[in-house]
XYZ file of C-alpha atoms in Angstrom:
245
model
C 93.655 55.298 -16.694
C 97.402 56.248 -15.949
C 98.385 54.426 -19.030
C 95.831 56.742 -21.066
C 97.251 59.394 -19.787
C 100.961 58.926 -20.139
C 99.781 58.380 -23.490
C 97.881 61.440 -24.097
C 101.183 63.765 -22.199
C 103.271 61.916 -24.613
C 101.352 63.674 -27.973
C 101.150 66.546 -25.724
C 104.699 67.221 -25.401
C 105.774 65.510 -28.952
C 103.198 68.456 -30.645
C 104.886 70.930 -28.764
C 107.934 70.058 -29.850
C 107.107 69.374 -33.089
C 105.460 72.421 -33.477
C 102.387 71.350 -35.575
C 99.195 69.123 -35.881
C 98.526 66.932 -38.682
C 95.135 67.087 -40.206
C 94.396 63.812 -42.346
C 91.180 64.197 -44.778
C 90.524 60.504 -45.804
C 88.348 59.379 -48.413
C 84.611 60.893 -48.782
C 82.511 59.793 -51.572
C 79.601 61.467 -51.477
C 79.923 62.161 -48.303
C 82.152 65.042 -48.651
C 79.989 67.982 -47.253
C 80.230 65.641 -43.630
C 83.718 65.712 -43.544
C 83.759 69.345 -44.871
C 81.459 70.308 -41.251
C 84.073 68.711 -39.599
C 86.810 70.895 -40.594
C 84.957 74.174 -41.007
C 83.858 73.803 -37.242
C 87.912 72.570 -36.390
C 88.459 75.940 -38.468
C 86.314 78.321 -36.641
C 86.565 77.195 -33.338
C 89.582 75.439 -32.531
C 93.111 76.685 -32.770
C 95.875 74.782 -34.825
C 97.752 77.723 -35.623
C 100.294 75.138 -37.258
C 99.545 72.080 -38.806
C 99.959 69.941 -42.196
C 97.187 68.390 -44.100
C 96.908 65.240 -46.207
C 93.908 65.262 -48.274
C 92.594 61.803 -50.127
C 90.342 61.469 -52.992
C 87.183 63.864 -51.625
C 89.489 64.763 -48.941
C 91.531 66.546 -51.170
C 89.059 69.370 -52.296
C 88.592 69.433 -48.248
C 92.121 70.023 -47.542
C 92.285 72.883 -50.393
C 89.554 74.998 -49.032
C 90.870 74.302 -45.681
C 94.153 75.709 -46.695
C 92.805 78.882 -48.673
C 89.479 79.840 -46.951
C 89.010 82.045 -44.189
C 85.914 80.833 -43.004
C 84.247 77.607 -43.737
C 81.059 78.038 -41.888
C 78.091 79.202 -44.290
C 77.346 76.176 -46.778
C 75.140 78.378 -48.839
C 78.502 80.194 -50.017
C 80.700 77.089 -49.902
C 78.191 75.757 -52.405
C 77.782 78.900 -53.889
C 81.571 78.950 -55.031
C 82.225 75.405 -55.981
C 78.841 74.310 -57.847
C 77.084 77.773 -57.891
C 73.645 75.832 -59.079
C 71.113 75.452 -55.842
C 69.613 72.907 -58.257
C 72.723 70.538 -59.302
C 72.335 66.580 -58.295
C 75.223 64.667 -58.236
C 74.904 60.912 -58.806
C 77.588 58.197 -58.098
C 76.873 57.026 -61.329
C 75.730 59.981 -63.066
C 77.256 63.300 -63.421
C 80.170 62.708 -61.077
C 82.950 63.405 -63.678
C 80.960 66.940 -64.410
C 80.548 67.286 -61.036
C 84.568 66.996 -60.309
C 85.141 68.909 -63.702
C 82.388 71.778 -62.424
C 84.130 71.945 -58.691
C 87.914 72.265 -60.567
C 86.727 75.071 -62.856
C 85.060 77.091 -60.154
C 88.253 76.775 -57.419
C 90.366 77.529 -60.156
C 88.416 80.549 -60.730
C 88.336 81.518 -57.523
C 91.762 81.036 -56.639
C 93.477 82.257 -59.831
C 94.788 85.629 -57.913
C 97.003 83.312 -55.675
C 100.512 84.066 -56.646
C 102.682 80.359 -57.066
C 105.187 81.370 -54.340
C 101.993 81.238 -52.183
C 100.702 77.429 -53.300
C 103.958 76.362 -53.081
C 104.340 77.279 -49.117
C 101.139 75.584 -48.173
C 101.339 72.866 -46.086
C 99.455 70.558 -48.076
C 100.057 66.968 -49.576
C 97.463 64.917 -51.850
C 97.397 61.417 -52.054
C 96.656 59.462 -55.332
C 96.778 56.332 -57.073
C 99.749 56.349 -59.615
C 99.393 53.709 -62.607
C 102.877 53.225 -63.509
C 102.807 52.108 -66.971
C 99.223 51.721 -66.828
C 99.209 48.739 -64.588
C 100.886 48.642 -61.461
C 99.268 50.794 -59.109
C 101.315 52.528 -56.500
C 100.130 55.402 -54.375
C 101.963 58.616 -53.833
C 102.043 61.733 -52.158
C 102.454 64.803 -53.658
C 103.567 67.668 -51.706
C 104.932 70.718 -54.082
C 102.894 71.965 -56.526
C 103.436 74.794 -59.187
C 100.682 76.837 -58.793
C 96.781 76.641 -58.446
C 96.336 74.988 -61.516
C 98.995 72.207 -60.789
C 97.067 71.777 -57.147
C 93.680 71.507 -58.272
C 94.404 69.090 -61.297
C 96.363 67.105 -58.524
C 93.112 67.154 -56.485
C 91.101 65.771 -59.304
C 93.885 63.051 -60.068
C 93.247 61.879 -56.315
C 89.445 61.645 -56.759
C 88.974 60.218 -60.102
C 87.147 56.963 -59.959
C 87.257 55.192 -63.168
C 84.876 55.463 -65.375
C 82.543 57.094 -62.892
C 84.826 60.266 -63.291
C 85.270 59.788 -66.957
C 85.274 57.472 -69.778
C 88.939 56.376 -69.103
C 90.022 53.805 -66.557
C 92.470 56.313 -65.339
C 93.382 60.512 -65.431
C 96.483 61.218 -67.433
C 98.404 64.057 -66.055
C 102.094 65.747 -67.268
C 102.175 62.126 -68.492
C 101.504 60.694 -65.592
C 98.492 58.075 -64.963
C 96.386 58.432 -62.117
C 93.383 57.113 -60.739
C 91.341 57.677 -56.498
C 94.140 57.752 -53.420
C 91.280 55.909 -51.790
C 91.527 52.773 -53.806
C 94.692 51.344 -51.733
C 95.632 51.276 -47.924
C 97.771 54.488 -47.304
C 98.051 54.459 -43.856
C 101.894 54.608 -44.406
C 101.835 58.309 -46.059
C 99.590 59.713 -43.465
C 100.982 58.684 -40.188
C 103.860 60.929 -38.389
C 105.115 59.151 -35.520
C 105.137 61.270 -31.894
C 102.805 63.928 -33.831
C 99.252 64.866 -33.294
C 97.131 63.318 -35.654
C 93.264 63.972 -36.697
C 91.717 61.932 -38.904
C 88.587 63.203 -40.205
C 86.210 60.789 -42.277
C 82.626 60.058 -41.725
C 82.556 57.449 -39.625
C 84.906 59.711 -36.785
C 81.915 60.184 -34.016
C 80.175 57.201 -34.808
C 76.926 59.081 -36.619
C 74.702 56.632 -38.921
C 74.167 57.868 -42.630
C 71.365 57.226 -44.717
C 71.969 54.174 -47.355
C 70.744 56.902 -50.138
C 73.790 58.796 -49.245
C 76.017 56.859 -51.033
C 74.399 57.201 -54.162
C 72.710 60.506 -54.883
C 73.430 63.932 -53.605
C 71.448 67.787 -54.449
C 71.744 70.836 -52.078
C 69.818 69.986 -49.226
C 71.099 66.549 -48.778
C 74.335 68.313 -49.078
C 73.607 70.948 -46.421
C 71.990 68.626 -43.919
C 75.721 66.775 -44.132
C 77.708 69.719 -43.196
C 75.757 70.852 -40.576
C 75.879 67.307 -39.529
C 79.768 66.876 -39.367
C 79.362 70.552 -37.936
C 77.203 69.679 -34.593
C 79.161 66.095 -34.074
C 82.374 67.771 -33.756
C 81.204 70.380 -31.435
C 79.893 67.596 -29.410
C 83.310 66.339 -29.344
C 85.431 69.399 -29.191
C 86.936 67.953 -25.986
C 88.165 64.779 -27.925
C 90.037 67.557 -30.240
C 91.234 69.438 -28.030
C 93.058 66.652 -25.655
C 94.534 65.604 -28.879
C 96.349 68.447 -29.768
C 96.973 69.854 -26.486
């Protein structure tokens, strides 16, 4: 017990120091809407009044509305904003690409009005899979971006599964090939020693997922997810909490 807690007034002190938390939103499939409870409940009832977040494939569309939302607690509007079609299935192998193409056009949309100054002070950083001359894969994180548009196309760099996403093997961006930041260990770019870190993904409290999960996804499924990831991290709010101090 001591040595737990010499370890737990270590993070303590290093996040005061420090002066932030960082937030790491790991791979999601079609999981996403789990992870996306997670935050949203982090978001509404926990304080982190500084932190920096690493978004991963799904994780990445996370760590956006994490960064630009308000609120993250009604799924009817989250949907409502990035699919806007209470009867839209997604399908791992059907659809996804239209899917990821439907979810860039509407957050685009909605987030046209931010100025670029404004993207480029976020403290956000996507991870992706970079194909350097279309074979060696390498992964990198990006952490300045141009504006929206130059975000949200790096958001759909780090979740593009090949083929699924499209009918290349890869996304091609400023000339750049890129394919899911989920495809390769990148427990290197997410990791700051002596700093607070939460890692959310779907396996964090231990909850077991139906096998059709991974497959198929509609607006129910979707919504019983959230709220999901929503009541098992208020169940573990104390686990949070003593984390960040």
């Amino acid at each position: 017990m001591k040595t737990l807690f010499y370890i737990l007034l270590f993070y303590i002190i290093q996040s005061r120091v420090a002066g932030y938390v960082n937030i790491n939103v790991l791979g999601t499939g079609l999981y996403l809407p789990y992870s996306l409870g997670v935050l949203g409940y982090i978001k509404k009832n926990i304080n982190i009044p500084e932190y920096k977040i690493t978004g991963i494939s799904g994780g990445a569309w996370i760590s956006l509305m994490y960064c630009l939302e308000d609120d993250l607690s009604d799924y009817e509007k989250i949907w409502s904003y990035i699919v806007d079609e209470k009867d839209y299935k997604i399908g791992l192998n059907r659809q996804l690409g239209n899917y990821i193409d439907k979810v860039s056009k509407n957050l685009t949309k909605r987030y046209n009005y931010i100025e670029p100054d404004v993207i480029k002070s976020l403290p956000i950083s996507i991870i992706s899979t970079k194909i350097t001359n279309k074979i060696i894969p390498k992964n990198v994180k990006i952490s300045e971006f141009d504006n929206i548009e130059d975000l949200i196309e790096h958001c759909s760099c780090s979740s593009y599964i090949p083929y699924l996403s499209g009918k290349s093997i890869y996304k091609k961006y400023k000339g750049e090939y890129f394919i899911d930041g989920s495809i390769y260990d990148n427990k290197e770019y997410i990791k700051t020693e002596g700093i607070p870190n939460i890692d959310i993904h779907r396996k964090m409290w231990g909850r077991n997922f139906d096998i059709s999960n991974i497959f198929y996804s509609d607006y129910k499924t979707s919504e019983k997810l959230f709220k999901y990831g929503w009541d098992d991290t208020e169940k573990n709010k104390d686990e949070i909490e003593r984390l960040i101090g």
